[in-house]
Amino acid sequence: MLEKFYPNEYLDSAYEIEYDRLYEEGYRGIIFDVDNTLVPHGAPADQRAKELFTHLKELGYQCCLLSNNKEPRVKMFNDQVQVQYIFKAGKPKASGYRRAMELMGTNQDNTLFVGDQIFTDVYGANCAGIRTVLTKPIHPKEEIQIVLKRYLERIVLFFYQRRK
């Protein structure tokens, strides 16, 4: 019953994913959530994020930011990393993920999604048929509605980790 909420992988950080290996396996597109996945909520791209996107582009990846935030927030981050982006994406609806793949020229089989929330990020990507990587939030400070969802996420993660 909870399987639609389970990620394919659960890691500490988006910065520890083996992107080189995944490229060798045939992945060509990566869709990223921004806030608390790549930087703390509301923060601009930091040096680590800039270096990650430079490396991903050098490998040959297409990348797209997929955020439920408004355009000024997403654009502020994207100005530093220069990839495709979709704001007010309506996650967890699968249509945003499909649009991101369309922008990148990728498909379900060669696209990866990276995000920090189960009920929006992972669930939506799973519904779109994309491989998912759930990361731990970068920073503990979050909006109240996210804090409340984190309690429910712990239940899902308990069963996910028990299954592993």
XYZ file of N, CA and C in Angstrom:
492
model
N 0.813 -1.209 0.000
C 0.000 0.000 0.000
C 0.854 1.271 0.000
N 1.928 1.253 0.753
C 2.781 2.442 0.850
C 3.835 2.512 -0.250
N 3.915 1.490 -1.104
C 4.990 1.403 -2.091
C 5.079 2.609 -3.015
N 3.957 3.247 -3.336
C 3.972 4.427 -4.217
C 4.762 5.583 -3.598
N 4.968 5.506 -2.283
C 5.700 6.563 -1.586
C 7.174 6.204 -1.372
N 7.558 4.976 -1.703
C 8.931 4.544 -1.472
C 9.858 5.038 -2.575
N 11.000 5.583 -2.197
C 11.999 5.959 -3.212
C 12.762 4.715 -3.665
N 13.427 4.830 -4.805
C 14.322 3.752 -5.225
C 15.575 3.730 -4.358
N 16.001 4.927 -3.941
C 17.157 5.052 -3.052
C 16.881 6.151 -2.034
N 17.480 6.002 -0.860
C 17.367 7.013 0.193
C 18.782 7.322 0.661
N 19.237 8.557 0.405
C 20.607 8.956 0.713
C 20.631 10.196 1.601
N 21.782 10.455 2.189
C 21.927 11.620 3.051
C 21.846 12.934 2.283
N 22.327 12.934 1.027
C 22.450 14.202 0.308
C 22.453 13.988 -1.203
N 21.968 14.980 -1.911
C 22.041 14.980 -3.381
C 23.488 15.042 -3.844
N 24.357 15.485 -2.963
C 25.762 15.653 -3.323
C 26.567 14.359 -3.172
N 25.943 13.291 -2.707
C 26.660 12.015 -2.599
C 26.182 10.976 -3.620
N 25.290 11.373 -4.491
C 24.809 10.470 -5.537
C 25.944 10.200 -6.525
N 26.044 8.975 -6.986
C 27.087 8.586 -7.940
C 26.616 8.896 -9.368
N 26.642 10.167 -9.719
C 26.148 10.614 -11.017
C 26.942 10.016 -12.188
N 28.240 9.852 -12.019
C 29.065 9.276 -13.081
C 28.597 7.849 -13.389
N 28.383 7.056 -12.354
C 27.923 5.679 -12.528
C 26.550 5.639 -13.187
N 25.658 6.519 -12.755
C 24.313 6.556 -13.330
C 24.356 6.937 -14.807
N 25.272 7.811 -15.171
C 25.425 8.175 -16.583
C 25.871 6.948 -17.382
N 26.813 6.200 -16.823
C 27.276 4.970 -17.475
C 26.135 3.964 -17.631
N 25.189 3.987 -16.686
C 24.035 3.080 -16.742
C 22.986 3.540 -17.760
N 23.178 4.736 -18.324
C 22.264 5.201 -19.360
C 21.355 6.349 -18.979
N 21.466 6.861 -17.766
C 20.641 8.014 -17.375
C 21.178 9.266 -18.054
N 20.251 10.083 -18.574
C 20.645 11.282 -19.307
C 19.971 12.553 -18.807
N 18.963 12.416 -17.966
C 18.270 13.576 -17.436
C 18.071 13.471 -15.940
N 18.214 14.606 -15.260
C 17.981 14.634 -13.815
C 17.055 15.801 -13.504
N 15.982 15.490 -12.826
C 15.044 16.508 -12.346
C 15.330 16.694 -10.861
N 15.527 17.930 -10.462
C 15.835 18.240 -9.062
C 14.759 19.112 -8.440
N 14.410 18.796 -7.205
C 13.736 19.751 -6.340
C 14.837 20.719 -5.889
N 14.465 21.915 -5.442
C 15.482 22.901 -5.054
C 15.597 23.015 -3.533
N 14.546 23.541 -2.907
C 14.611 23.863 -1.477
C 14.740 22.630 -0.600
N 15.771 22.646 0.211
C 16.133 21.607 1.168
C 16.608 20.316 0.512
N 16.736 20.352 -0.820
C 17.372 19.249 -1.543
C 18.774 19.676 -1.965
N 18.869 20.855 -2.564
C 20.165 21.366 -3.041
C 20.729 22.469 -2.148
N 19.853 23.282 -1.580
C 20.242 24.373 -0.678
C 19.150 24.523 0.391
N 19.453 25.213 1.492
C 18.393 25.477 2.465
C 17.256 26.277 1.826
N 16.084 26.184 2.416
C 14.896 26.848 1.887
C 15.151 28.340 1.631
N 14.914 28.773 0.400
C 15.038 30.181 0.032
C 16.437 30.657 -0.311
N 17.434 29.802 -0.174
C 18.828 30.219 -0.398
C 19.179 30.205 -1.890
N 20.109 31.068 -2.289
C 20.602 31.019 -3.671
C 21.525 29.811 -3.845
N 21.885 29.525 -5.060
C 22.820 28.424 -5.324
C 24.159 28.753 -4.680
N 24.685 27.814 -3.927
C 25.998 28.008 -3.317
C 27.069 27.373 -4.210
N 28.301 27.457 -3.776
C 29.411 26.948 -4.590
C 29.262 25.459 -4.877
N 28.827 24.709 -3.882
C 28.658 23.270 -4.051
C 27.623 22.965 -5.135
N 26.509 23.701 -5.139
C 25.468 23.506 -6.162
C 25.999 23.877 -7.542
N 26.708 24.989 -7.630
C 27.270 25.415 -8.920
C 28.233 24.367 -9.467
N 29.080 23.837 -8.603
C 30.043 22.820 -9.030
C 29.334 21.532 -9.455
N 28.263 21.163 -8.742
C 27.505 19.969 -9.113
C 26.931 20.106 -10.515
N 26.282 21.222 -10.799
C 25.664 21.396 -12.116
C 26.711 21.518 -13.228
N 27.835 22.120 -12.934
C 28.927 22.173 -13.913
C 29.379 20.754 -14.247
N 29.556 19.939 -13.225
C 29.983 18.554 -13.424
C 28.936 17.761 -14.205
N 27.667 17.920 -13.850
C 26.600 17.182 -14.536
C 26.545 17.541 -16.021
N 26.691 18.814 -16.320
C 26.694 19.249 -17.724
C 27.903 18.688 -18.473
N 29.062 18.675 -17.806
C 30.261 18.116 -18.430
C 30.091 16.637 -18.743
N 29.389 15.921 -17.872
C 29.123 14.499 -18.104
C 28.197 14.298 -19.302
N 27.330 15.289 -19.552
C 26.380 15.174 -20.653
C 24.925 15.117 -20.217
N 24.676 15.322 -18.940
C 23.304 15.320 -18.436
C 22.540 16.559 -18.879
N 21.247 16.379 -19.078
C 20.289 17.475 -19.144
C 19.697 17.569 -17.747
N 19.478 18.778 -17.250
C 18.928 18.954 -15.907
C 17.745 19.911 -15.941
N 16.833 19.705 -15.006
C 15.678 20.581 -14.878
C 15.318 20.710 -13.407
N 15.071 21.925 -12.978
C 14.585 22.186 -11.632
C 13.065 22.128 -11.668
N 12.465 21.427 -10.728
C 11.011 21.289 -10.664
C 10.582 21.708 -9.265
N 9.903 22.851 -9.187
C 9.576 23.419 -7.885
C 8.130 23.892 -7.837
N 7.535 23.771 -6.667
C 6.196 24.319 -6.445
C 6.261 25.803 -6.087
N 7.462 26.342 -5.949
C 7.625 27.759 -5.632
C 7.292 28.640 -6.832
N 7.182 29.935 -6.552
C 6.924 30.918 -7.607
C 8.211 31.178 -8.390
N 8.052 31.760 -9.566
C 9.194 31.945 -10.458
C 10.348 32.738 -9.849
N 10.135 33.848 -9.128
C 11.305 34.579 -8.620
C 12.241 33.707 -7.771
N 11.661 32.818 -6.968
C 12.497 31.942 -6.130
C 13.314 30.969 -6.989
N 12.660 30.326 -7.922
C 13.330 29.315 -8.739
C 14.339 29.981 -9.672
N 13.972 31.124 -10.231
C 14.869 31.848 -11.134
C 16.126 32.320 -10.407
N 15.978 32.756 -9.148
C 17.136 33.210 -8.368
C 18.163 32.081 -8.253
N 17.694 30.878 -7.977
C 18.605 29.741 -7.901
C 19.162 29.417 -9.288
N 18.297 29.370 -10.272
C 18.694 28.974 -11.621
C 19.656 29.954 -12.289
N 19.588 31.214 -11.909
C 20.516 32.200 -12.490
C 21.974 31.780 -12.286
N 22.226 31.015 -11.227
C 23.596 30.587 -10.920
C 23.973 29.242 -11.544
N 22.969 28.411 -11.892
C 23.286 27.067 -12.408
C 22.915 26.885 -13.878
N 22.031 27.724 -14.391
C 21.700 27.764 -15.822
C 21.246 26.411 -16.404
N 20.079 25.944 -15.926
C 19.457 24.749 -16.494
C 17.994 25.073 -16.796
N 17.252 24.109 -17.295
C 15.813 24.294 -17.488
C 15.153 24.382 -16.111
N 14.009 25.042 -16.035
C 13.279 25.030 -14.764
C 11.785 25.186 -14.995
N 11.042 24.643 -14.040
C 9.590 24.754 -14.026
C 9.201 25.219 -12.632
N 8.493 26.321 -12.554
C 8.020 26.846 -11.278
C 6.523 26.559 -11.161
N 5.991 26.668 -9.949
C 4.580 26.357 -9.686
C 4.192 25.055 -10.397
N 4.992 24.018 -10.155
C 4.893 22.755 -10.887
C 3.679 21.912 -10.516
N 3.082 22.183 -9.375
C 1.916 21.402 -8.975
C 2.258 19.990 -8.530
N 3.488 19.801 -8.032
C 3.839 18.481 -7.507
C 2.861 18.120 -6.395
N 2.377 16.938 -6.333
C 2.875 15.709 -6.935
C 2.241 15.312 -8.273
N 1.550 16.193 -8.946
C 0.973 15.808 -10.240
C 2.081 15.383 -11.204
N 1.845 14.285 -11.900
C 2.850 13.732 -12.826
C 3.109 14.646 -14.019
N 2.188 15.547 -14.313
C 2.346 16.405 -15.495
C 3.599 17.279 -15.432
N 3.978 17.744 -14.262
C 5.191 18.549 -14.129
C 6.440 17.752 -14.459
N 6.469 16.515 -14.028
C 7.608 15.641 -14.305
C 7.684 15.335 -15.805
N 6.519 15.105 -16.411
C 6.485 14.839 -17.856
C 6.955 16.061 -18.646
N 6.541 17.230 -18.205
C 6.969 18.469 -18.860
C 8.483 18.648 -18.736
N 9.034 18.323 -17.566
C 10.488 18.416 -17.377
C 11.215 17.479 -18.333
N 10.706 16.254 -18.482
C 11.338 15.314 -19.424
C 11.247 15.828 -20.857
N 10.123 16.438 -21.177
C 9.951 17.021 -22.510
C 10.991 18.119 -22.748
N 11.171 18.999 -21.766
C 12.160 20.079 -21.894
C 13.580 19.536 -22.058
N 13.867 18.433 -21.362
C 15.219 17.862 -21.404
C 15.426 16.918 -22.589
N 14.333 16.493 -23.212
C 14.451 15.527 -24.301
C 14.756 14.123 -23.800
N 14.256 13.800 -22.599
C 14.483 12.486 -22.008
C 13.151 11.768 -21.828
N 13.225 10.554 -21.283
C 12.010 9.784 -21.037
C 12.081 9.102 -19.673
N 11.051 8.329 -19.355
C 10.970 7.663 -18.051
C 12.149 6.741 -17.788
N 12.675 6.135 -18.823
C 13.727 5.139 -18.651
C 15.114 5.735 -18.426
N 15.325 6.984 -18.826
C 16.662 7.561 -18.677
C 16.655 8.850 -17.842
N 15.626 8.999 -17.012
C 15.502 10.188 -16.170
C 15.473 9.785 -14.702
N 16.103 10.604 -13.892
C 16.203 10.405 -12.453
C 15.614 11.622 -11.767
N 14.926 11.408 -10.641
C 14.427 12.543 -9.863
C 15.093 12.537 -8.494
N 15.489 13.736 -8.009
C 16.131 13.894 -6.709
C 15.355 14.936 -5.912
N 14.860 14.542 -4.726
C 14.115 15.472 -3.878
C 14.114 15.029 -2.428
N 13.646 15.916 -1.555
C 13.700 15.650 -0.114
C 12.352 15.328 0.532
N 11.270 15.353 -0.234
C 9.960 15.102 0.369
C 9.272 13.894 -0.265
N 8.681 13.079 0.566
C 8.022 11.865 0.083
C 6.697 12.162 -0.608
N 5.851 12.970 0.009
C 4.473 13.119 -0.467
C 4.322 14.024 -1.684
N 5.320 14.818 -1.972
C 5.281 15.620 -3.202
C 6.301 15.079 -4.199
N 7.571 15.100 -3.824
C 8.657 14.752 -4.730
C 8.631 13.286 -5.175
N 8.769 12.387 -4.219
C 8.887 10.968 -4.536
C 7.583 10.408 -5.101
N 6.484 10.716 -4.454
C 5.195 10.199 -4.931
C 4.929 10.644 -6.370
N 5.145 11.917 -6.653
C 4.908 12.430 -8.004
C 5.808 11.779 -9.043
N 7.091 11.637 -8.716
C 8.027 11.009 -9.653
C 7.677 9.535 -9.855
N 7.287 8.852 -8.783
C 6.867 7.456 -8.916
C 5.645 7.345 -9.818
N 4.693 8.258 -9.663
C 3.497 8.246 -10.517
C 3.857 8.504 -11.983
N 4.922 9.265 -12.207
C 5.380 9.543 -13.569
C 6.289 8.435 -14.109
N 6.596 7.450 -13.270
C 7.405 6.317 -13.708
C 8.895 6.569 -13.744
N 9.366 7.531 -12.936
C 10.772 7.926 -12.933
C 11.482 7.331 -11.717
N 12.743 6.951 -11.896
C 13.560 6.492 -10.771
C 13.731 7.644 -9.781
N 13.624 7.327 -8.485
C 13.653 8.380 -7.467
C 14.781 8.195 -6.460
N 15.351 9.322 -6.067
C 16.301 9.360 -4.969
C 15.758 10.352 -3.953
N 15.464 9.869 -2.770
C 15.040 10.723 -1.660
C 16.281 11.100 -0.872
N 16.420 12.374 -0.564
C 17.539 12.838 0.247
C 17.010 13.378 1.566
N 17.874 13.372 2.546
C 17.517 13.994 3.821
C 17.512 15.502 3.611
N 16.632 16.224 4.317
C 16.611 17.685 4.178
C 17.963 18.290 4.588
N 18.381 19.313 3.859
C 19.657 19.972 4.145
C 19.620 20.741 5.461
N 18.484 21.356 5.738
C 18.395 22.250 6.896
C 17.118 21.964 7.673
N 17.166 22.017 9.007
C 15.963 21.701 9.797
C 14.859 22.769 9.746
N 15.196 24.003 9.372
C 14.192 25.061 9.345
C 13.311 24.902 8.104
N 11.996 24.690 8.342
C 11.057 24.486 7.247
C 9.727 25.156 7.573
N 8.929 25.347 6.524
C 7.600 25.919 6.709
C 6.742 24.933 7.498
N 5.749 25.452 8.206
C 4.952 24.633 9.119
C 4.273 23.459 8.415
N 3.758 23.675 7.207
C 3.068 22.579 6.512
C 4.037 21.440 6.176
N 5.294 21.761 5.952
C 6.292 20.728 5.667
C 6.676 20.003 6.953
N 6.794 20.759 8.040
C 7.111 20.153 9.332
C 6.060 19.104 9.683
N 4.794 19.418 9.462
C 3.718 18.470 9.758
C 3.811 17.225 8.880
N 4.151 17.405 7.599
C 4.286 16.260 6.697
C 5.460 15.369 7.095
N 6.478 15.953 7.694
C 7.660 15.167 8.090
C 7.282 14.076 9.103
N 6.295 14.347 9.962
C 5.855 13.333 10.918
C 5.278 12.124 10.192
N 4.475 12.369 9.174
C 3.905 11.276 8.385
C 4.981 10.569 7.559
N 5.959 11.341 7.081
C 7.056 10.743 6.324
C 7.820 9.730 7.166
N 7.967 10.000 8.459
C 8.685 9.069 9.339
C 8.025 7.704 9.353
N 6.701 7.687 9.283
C 5.971 6.411 9.255
C 6.292 5.662 7.967
N 6.230 6.357 6.849
C 6.536 5.739 5.555
C 7.981 5.237 5.548
N 8.910 6.058 6.032
C 10.321 5.664 6.050
C 10.572 4.463 6.958
N 9.820 4.356 8.040
C 9.949 3.202 8.929
C 9.663 1.920 8.155
N 8.547 1.894 7.427
C 8.179 0.701 6.676
C 9.099 0.488 5.469
N 9.526 1.577 4.852
C 10.469 1.482 3.734
C 11.778 0.821 4.184
N 12.322 1.306 5.290
C 13.598 0.787 5.766
C 13.458 -0.644 6.301
N 12.317 -0.955 6.834
C 12.066 -2.314 7.313
C 12.019 -3.297 6.127
N 11.481 -2.825 5.024
C 11.394 -3.645 3.807
C 12.776 -3.902 3.213
N 13.650 -2.925 3.354
C 15.009 -3.050 2.787
C 15.746 -4.053 3.596
